[in-house]
Tab-separated table of C-alpha atoms and ligand atoms in Angstrom:
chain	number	residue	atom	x	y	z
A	1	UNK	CA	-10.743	-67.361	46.764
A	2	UNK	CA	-14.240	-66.670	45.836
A	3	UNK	CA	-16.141	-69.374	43.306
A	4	UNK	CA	-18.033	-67.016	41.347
A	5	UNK	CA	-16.230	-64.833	38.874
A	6	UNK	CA	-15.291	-61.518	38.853
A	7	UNK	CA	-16.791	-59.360	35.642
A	8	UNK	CA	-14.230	-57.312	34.106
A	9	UNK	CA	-15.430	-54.610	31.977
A	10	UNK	CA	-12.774	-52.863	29.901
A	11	UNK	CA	-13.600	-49.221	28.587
A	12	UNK	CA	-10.443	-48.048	27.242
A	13	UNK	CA	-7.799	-45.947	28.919
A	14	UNK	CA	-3.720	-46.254	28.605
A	15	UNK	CA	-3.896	-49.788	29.704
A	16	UNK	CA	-5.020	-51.158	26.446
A	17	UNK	CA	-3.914	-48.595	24.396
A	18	UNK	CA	-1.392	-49.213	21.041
A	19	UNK	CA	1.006	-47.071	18.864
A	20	UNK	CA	-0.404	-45.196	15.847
A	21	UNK	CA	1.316	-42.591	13.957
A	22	UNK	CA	-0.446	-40.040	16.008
A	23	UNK	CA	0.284	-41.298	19.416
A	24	UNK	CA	-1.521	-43.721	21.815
A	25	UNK	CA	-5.154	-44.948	21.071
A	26	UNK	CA	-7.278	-47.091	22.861
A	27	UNK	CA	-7.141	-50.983	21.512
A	28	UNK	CA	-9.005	-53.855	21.644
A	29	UNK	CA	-8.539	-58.011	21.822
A	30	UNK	CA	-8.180	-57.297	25.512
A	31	UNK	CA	-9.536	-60.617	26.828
A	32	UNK	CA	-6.743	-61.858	25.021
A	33	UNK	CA	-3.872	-59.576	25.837
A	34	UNK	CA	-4.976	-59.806	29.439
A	35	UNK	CA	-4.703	-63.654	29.435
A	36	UNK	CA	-1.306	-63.349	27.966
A	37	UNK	CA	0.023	-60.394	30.394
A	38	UNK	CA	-0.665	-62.720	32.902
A	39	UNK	CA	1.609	-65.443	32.023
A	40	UNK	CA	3.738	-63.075	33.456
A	41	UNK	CA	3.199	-63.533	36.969
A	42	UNK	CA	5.209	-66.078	39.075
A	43	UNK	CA	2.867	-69.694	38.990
A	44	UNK	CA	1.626	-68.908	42.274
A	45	UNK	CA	0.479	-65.877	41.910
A	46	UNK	CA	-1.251	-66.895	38.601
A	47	UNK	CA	-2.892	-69.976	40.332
A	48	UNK	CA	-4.266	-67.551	43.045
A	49	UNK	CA	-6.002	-65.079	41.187
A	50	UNK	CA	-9.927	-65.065	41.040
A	51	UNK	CA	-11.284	-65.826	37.984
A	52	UNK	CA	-12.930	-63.891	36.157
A	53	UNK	CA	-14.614	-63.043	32.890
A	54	UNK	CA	-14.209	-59.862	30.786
A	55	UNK	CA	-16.222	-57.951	28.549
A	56	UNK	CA	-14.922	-55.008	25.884
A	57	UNK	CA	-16.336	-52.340	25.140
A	58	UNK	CA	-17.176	-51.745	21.553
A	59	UNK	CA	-15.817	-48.699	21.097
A	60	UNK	CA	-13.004	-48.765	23.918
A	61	UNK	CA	-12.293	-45.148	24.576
A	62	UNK	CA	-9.788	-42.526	25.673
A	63	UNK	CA	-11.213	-41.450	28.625
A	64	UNK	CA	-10.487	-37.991	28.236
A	65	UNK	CA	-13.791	-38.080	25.471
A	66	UNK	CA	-15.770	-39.451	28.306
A	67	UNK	CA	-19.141	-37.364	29.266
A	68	UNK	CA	-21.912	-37.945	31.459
A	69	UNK	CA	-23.384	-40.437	28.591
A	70	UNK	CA	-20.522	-42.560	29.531
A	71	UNK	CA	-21.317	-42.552	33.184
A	72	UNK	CA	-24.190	-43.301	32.685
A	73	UNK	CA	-24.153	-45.755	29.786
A	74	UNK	CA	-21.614	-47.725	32.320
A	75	UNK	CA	-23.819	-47.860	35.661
A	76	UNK	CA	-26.480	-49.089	33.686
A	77	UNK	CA	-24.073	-51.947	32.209
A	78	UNK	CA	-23.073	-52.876	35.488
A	79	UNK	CA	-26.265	-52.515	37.367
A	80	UNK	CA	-27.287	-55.135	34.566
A	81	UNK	CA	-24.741	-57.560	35.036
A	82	UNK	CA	-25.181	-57.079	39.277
A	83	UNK	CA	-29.105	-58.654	38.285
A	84	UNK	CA	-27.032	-61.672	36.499
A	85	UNK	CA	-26.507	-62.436	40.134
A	86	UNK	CA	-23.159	-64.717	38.502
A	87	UNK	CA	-20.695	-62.203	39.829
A	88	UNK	CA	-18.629	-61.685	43.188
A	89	UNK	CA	-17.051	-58.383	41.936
A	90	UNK	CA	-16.257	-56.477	39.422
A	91	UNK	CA	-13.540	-54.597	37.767
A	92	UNK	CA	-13.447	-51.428	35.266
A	93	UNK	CA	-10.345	-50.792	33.457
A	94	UNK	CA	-10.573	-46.734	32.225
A	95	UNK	CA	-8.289	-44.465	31.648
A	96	UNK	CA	-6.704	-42.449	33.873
A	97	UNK	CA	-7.261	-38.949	32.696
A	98	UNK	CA	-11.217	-39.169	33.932
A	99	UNK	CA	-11.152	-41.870	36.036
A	100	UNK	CA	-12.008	-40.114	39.185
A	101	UNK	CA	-15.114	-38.583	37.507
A	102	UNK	CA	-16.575	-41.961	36.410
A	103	UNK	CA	-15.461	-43.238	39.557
A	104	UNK	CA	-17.296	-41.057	41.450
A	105	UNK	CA	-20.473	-40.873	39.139
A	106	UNK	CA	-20.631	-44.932	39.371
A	107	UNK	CA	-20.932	-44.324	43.179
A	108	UNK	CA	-24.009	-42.163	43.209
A	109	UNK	CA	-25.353	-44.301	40.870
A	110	UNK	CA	-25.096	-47.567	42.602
A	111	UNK	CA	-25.529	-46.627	46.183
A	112	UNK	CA	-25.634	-49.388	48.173
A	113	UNK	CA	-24.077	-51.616	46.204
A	114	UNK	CA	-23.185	-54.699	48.280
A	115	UNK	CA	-20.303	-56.299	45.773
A	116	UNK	CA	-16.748	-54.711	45.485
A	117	UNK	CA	-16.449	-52.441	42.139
A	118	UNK	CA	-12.501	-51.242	41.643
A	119	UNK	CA	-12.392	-49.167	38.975
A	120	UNK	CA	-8.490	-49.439	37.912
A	121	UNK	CA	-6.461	-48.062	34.652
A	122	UNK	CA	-2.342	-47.577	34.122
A	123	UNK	CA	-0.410	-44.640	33.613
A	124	UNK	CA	1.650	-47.058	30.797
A	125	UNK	CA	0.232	-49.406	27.871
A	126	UNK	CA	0.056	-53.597	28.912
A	127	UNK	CA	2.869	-54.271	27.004
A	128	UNK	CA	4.947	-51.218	27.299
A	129	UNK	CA	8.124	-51.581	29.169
A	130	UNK	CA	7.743	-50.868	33.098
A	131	UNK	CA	4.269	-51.079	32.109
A	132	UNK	CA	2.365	-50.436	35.773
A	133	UNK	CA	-1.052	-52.098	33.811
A	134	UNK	CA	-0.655	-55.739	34.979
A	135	UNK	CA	0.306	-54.739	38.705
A	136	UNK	CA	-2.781	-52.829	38.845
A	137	UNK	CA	-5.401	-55.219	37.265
A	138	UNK	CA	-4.128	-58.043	39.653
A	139	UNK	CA	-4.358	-55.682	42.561
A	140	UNK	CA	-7.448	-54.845	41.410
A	141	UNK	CA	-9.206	-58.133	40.990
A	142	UNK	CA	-7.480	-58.985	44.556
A	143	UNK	CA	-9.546	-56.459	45.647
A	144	UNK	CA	-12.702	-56.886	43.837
A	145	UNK	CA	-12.855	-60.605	44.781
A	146	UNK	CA	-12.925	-59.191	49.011
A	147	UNK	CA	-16.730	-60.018	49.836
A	148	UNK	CA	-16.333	-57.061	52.558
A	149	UNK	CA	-15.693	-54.128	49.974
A	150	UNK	CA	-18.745	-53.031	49.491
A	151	UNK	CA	-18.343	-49.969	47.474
A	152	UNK	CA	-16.799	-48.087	44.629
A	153	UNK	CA	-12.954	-48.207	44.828
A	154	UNK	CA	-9.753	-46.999	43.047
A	155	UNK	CA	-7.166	-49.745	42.639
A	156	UNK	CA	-3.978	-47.824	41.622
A	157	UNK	CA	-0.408	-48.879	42.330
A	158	UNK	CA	-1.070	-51.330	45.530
A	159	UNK	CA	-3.565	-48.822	46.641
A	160	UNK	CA	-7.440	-48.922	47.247
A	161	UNK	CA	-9.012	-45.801	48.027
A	162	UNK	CA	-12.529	-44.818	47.856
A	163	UNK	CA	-13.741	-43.815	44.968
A	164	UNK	CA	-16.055	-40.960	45.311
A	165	UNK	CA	-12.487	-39.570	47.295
A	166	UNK	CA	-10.002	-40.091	44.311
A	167	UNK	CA	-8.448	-37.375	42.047
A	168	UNK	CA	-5.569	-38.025	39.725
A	169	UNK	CA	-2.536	-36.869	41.323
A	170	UNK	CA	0.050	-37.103	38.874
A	171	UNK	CA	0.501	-37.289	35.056
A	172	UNK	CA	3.350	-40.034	34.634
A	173	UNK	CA	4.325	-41.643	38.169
A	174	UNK	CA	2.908	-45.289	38.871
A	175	UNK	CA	1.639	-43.693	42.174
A	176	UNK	CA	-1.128	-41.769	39.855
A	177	UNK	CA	-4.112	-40.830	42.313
A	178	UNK	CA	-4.361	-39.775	45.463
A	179	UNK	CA	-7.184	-39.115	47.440
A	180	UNK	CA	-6.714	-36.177	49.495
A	181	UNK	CA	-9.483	-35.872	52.329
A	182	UNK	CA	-9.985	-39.301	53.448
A	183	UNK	CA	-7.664	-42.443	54.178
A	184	UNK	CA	-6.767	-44.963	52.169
A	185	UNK	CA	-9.660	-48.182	51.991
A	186	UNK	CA	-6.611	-50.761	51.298
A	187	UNK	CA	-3.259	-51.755	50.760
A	188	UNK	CA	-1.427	-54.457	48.867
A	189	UNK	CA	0.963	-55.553	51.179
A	190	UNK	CA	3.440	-58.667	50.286
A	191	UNK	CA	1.051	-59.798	47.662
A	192	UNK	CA	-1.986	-59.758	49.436
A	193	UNK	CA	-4.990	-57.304	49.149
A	194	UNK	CA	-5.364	-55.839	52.885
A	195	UNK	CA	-8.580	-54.223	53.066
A	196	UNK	CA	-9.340	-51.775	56.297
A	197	UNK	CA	-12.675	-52.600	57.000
A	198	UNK	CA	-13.425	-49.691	59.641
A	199	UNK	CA	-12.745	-47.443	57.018
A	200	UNK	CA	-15.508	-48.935	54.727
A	201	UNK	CA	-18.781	-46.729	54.609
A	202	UNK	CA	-21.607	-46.472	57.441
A	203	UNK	CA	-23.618	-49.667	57.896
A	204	UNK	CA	-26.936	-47.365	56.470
A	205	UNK	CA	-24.724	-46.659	53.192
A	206	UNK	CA	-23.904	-50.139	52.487
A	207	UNK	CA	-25.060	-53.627	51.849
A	208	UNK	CA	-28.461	-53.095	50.605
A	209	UNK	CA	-28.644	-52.166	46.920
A	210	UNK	CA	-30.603	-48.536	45.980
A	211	UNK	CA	-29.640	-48.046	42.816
A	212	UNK	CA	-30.865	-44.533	41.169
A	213	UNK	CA	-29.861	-44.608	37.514
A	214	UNK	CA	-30.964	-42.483	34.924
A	215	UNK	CA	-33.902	-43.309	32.758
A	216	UNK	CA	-33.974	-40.469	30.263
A	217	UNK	CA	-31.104	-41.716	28.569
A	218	UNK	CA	-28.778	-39.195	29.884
A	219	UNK	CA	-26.839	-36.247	27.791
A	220	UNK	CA	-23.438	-35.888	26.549
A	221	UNK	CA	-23.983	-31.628	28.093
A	222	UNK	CA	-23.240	-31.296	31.635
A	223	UNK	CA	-25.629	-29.030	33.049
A	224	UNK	CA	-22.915	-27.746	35.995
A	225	UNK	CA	-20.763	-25.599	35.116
A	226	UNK	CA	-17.565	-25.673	37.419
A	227	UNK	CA	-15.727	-21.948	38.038
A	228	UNK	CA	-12.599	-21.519	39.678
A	229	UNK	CA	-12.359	-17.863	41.040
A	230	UNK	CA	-9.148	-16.147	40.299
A	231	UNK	CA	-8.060	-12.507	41.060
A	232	UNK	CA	-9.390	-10.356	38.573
A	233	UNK	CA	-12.480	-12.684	37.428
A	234	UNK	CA	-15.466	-10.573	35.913
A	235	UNK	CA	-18.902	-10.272	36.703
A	236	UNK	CA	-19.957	-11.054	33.104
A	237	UNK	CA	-18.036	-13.799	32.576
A	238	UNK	CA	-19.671	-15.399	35.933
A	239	UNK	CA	-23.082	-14.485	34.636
A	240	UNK	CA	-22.382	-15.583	31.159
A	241	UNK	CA	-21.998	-18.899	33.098
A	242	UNK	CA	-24.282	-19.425	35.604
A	243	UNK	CA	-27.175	-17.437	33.728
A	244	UNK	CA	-26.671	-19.742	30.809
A	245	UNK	CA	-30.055	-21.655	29.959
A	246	UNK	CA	-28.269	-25.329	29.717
A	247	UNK	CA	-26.526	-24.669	33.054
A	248	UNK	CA	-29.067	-25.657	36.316
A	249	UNK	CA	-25.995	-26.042	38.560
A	250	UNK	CA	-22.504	-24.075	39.267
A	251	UNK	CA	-19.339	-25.501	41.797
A	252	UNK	CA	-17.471	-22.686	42.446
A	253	UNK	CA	-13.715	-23.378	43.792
A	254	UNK	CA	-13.380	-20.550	45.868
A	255	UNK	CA	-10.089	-19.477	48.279
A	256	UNK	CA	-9.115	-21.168	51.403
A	257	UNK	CA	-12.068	-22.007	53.927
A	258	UNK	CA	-14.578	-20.674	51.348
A	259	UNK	CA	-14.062	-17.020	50.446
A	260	UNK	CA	-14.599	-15.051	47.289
A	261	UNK	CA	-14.241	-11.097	47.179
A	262	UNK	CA	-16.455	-9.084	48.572
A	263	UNK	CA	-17.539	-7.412	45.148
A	264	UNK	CA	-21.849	-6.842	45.206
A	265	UNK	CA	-22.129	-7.298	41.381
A	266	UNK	CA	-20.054	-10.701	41.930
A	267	UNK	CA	-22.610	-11.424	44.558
A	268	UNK	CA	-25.798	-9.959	42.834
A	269	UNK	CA	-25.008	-12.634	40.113
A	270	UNK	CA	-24.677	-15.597	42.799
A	271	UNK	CA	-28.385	-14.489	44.021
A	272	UNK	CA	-29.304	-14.166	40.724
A	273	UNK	CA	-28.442	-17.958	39.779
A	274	UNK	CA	-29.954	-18.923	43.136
A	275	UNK	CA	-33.048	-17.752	42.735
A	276	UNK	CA	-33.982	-19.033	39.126
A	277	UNK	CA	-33.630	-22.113	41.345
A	278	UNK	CA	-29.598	-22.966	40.013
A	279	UNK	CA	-27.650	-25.027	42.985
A	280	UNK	CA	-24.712	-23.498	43.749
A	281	UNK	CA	-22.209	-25.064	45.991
A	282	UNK	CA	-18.595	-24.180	46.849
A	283	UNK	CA	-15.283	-26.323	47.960
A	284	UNK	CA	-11.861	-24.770	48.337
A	285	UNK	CA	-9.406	-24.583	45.997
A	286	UNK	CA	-6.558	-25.842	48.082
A	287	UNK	CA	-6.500	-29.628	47.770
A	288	UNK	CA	-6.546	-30.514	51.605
A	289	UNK	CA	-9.297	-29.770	54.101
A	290	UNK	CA	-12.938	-28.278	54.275
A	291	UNK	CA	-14.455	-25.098	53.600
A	292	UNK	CA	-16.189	-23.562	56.377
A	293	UNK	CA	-17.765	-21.028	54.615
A	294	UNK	CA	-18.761	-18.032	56.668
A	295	UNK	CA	-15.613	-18.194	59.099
A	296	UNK	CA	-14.403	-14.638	57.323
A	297	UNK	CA	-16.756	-11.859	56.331
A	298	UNK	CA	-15.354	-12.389	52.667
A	299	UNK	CA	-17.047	-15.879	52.954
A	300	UNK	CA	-20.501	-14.123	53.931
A	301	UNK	CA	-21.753	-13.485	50.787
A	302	UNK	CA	-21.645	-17.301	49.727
A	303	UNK	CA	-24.254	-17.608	52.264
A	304	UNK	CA	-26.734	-14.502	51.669
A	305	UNK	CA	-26.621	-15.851	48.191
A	306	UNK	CA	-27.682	-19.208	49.096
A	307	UNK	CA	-24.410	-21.159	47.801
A	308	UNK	CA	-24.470	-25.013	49.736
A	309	UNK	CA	-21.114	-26.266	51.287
A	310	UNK	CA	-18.980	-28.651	49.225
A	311	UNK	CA	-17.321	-29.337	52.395
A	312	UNK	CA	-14.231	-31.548	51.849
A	313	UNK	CA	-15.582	-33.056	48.257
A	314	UNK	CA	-12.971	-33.304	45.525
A	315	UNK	CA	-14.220	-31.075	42.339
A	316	UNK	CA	-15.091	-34.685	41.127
A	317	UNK	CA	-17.682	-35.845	43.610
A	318	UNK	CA	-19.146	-32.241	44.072
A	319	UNK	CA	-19.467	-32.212	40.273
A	320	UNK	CA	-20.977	-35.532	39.553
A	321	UNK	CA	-22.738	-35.409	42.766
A	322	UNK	CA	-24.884	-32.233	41.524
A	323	UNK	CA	-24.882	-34.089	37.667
A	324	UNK	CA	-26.548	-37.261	39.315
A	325	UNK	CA	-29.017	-35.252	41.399
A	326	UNK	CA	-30.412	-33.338	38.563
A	327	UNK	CA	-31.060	-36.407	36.889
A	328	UNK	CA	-33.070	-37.476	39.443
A	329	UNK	CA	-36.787	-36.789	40.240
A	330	UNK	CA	-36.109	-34.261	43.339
A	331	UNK	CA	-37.366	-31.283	44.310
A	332	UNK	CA	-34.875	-27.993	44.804
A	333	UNK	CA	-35.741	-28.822	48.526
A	334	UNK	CA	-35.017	-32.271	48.046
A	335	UNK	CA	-31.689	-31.924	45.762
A	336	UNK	CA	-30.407	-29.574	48.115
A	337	UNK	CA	-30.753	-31.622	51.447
A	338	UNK	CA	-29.240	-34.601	49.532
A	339	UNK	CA	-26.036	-32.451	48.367
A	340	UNK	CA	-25.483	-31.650	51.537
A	341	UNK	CA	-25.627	-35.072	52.912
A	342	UNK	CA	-23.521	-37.645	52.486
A	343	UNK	CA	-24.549	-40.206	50.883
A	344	UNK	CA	-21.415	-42.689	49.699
A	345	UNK	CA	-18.895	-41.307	51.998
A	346	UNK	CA	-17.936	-38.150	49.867
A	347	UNK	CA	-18.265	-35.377	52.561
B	1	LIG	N1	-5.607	-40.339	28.010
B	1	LIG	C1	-5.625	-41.598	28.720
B	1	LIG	C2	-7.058	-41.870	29.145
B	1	LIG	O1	-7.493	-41.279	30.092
B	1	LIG	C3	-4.723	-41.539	29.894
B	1	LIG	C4	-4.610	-42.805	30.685
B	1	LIG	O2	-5.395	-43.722	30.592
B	1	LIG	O3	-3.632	-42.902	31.478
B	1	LIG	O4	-7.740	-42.639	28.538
């Protein structure tokens, strides 16, 4: 057990939420409601928890409202409670819906980090029957309170995974999120929070804080727009998109190992958007494996037009990834060499 707490900041999410006549909304009194969930747990397991303080948010949330403000807004909380230099870990209850998003925006924003963050949430309300909320938060602080997790995580139903990896999976089961490209960080395993170390990031991406948060005081707009190709998708539509003023980014989810069709308006448009200096970038729309764009001629065009590889990044990292790196004070140059680096274990 560690001796200095764990921080747990609660943002809203399913876990805390309560019945109103309209359905679920996010609560509050969670300190509270936490200490009391916890009675719960056999003395034991109670008596071998870290401890740990918490801190609510004032307007908990449903996280399906959340924007890049959010992101944002939360980095900077924790990057300001890391310079309290009074806690081992810490632990961010969210809700599921957009909890891979924040997840992976917190780890662009606090590279380096040399504490554990799990970022955890529940698919039911605390005190909802079968609630899966107080297996995950003491999973979750199991974790957090492991000196050798030095990263983002996902604590979800006795699972760690890493966070910039994570997507959510499922819309009801306990086993919620999944992440699809890269193996799992941890396991809870008889009670105890196993962490595989080997699978923690490179020794350069960890251990020596580098935060890069944003000064400006961020937007609720994305500026990337994210386009999923389907058959039959029109030119205009694409160029309403990328061409848009607010929009200095585009992912575009393309088929298999990175192919769109081989249409030279489609492609014109791509250019276009490239060359008023707009990073492009492309992943696959099939949940599993890479792109390697340029394998078929119908990938080709991707490259003429200048779109970057997304590799293996979820929609989530490739999104936030581009969101943080406009934020920051990069060249085009600079912005695209970073994307297409990895830089918290996302590709
Ligand atoms: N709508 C909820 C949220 O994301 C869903 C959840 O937490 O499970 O806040």
């Amino acid at each position: 057990m560690t001796e200095a707490p764990l921080l747990i900041l609660y943002t809203g999410g399913t876990f805390g939420m309560v019945e109103s006549p309209r359905g679920l909304v996010p609560g509050g009194d969670i300190a509270r409601r936490i200490q009391q969930a916890l009675t719960g747990l056999p003395p034991a397991r109670q008596a071998s928890l870290p401890s740990f303080e918490v801190r609510e948010a004032a307007t908990p949330i449903d996280s399906s409202a959340a924007t890049p403000l959010d992101w944002q807004s939360l980095a900077r909380e924790l990057a300001d409670a890391y310079a309290e230099q009074r806690y081992a870990g810490f632990v961010v209850i969210h809700g599921t819906d957009t909890l891979a998003w924040t997840a992976s925006s917190l780890a662009y924003q606090l590279q380096g980090i040399d504490r554990p963050v799990v970022v955890t949430g529940s698919q039911k309300p605390l005190e909802a029957d079968d609630s899966d909320a107080l297996a995950n938060l003491e999973a979750a602080l199991r974790f957090a309170a492991l000196p050798a997790l030095q990263e983002i995580a996902v604590c979800f139903a006795g699972k760690l995974l890493r966070g910039v990896r994570t997507r959510k999976w499922d819309t009801h089961a306990v086993d919620g999120f999944a992440s699809p490209n890269y193996p799992l960080l941890g396991e809870m395993v008889a009670g105890q929070a196993i962490l595989y170390a080997a699978r923690g990031l490179d020794d350069q991406q960890r251990g020596l804080p580098r935060f890069e948060l944003t000064n400006d005081g961020g937007s609720r707009e994305s500026p990337v727009a994210r386009i999923a190709l389907w058959p039959g998708l029109s030119t205009r539509l694409l160029e309403r998109w990328l061409l848009d003023d607010g929009i200095h980014a585009g992912l575009l989810e393309v088929w298999g190992s990175g192919n769109i069709p081989d249409d030279p308006a489609l492609l014109e448009v791509l250019a276009r958007a490239s060359g008023e200096g707009k990073l492009l970038a492309a992943i696959s729309q099939c949940p599993h494996g890479p792109v390697a764009i340029g394998t078929y001629a119908a990938g080709q065009g991707l490259l003429d037009a200048g779109v970057m590889s997304g590799d293996a990044m979820t929609p989530e990292a490739a999104i936030t990834k581009l969101v943080h790196l406009l934020a920051q004070p990069l060249s085009e140059a600079e912005r695209r060499q970073r994307f297409l680096t990895s830089l918290v274990g996302e590709r």
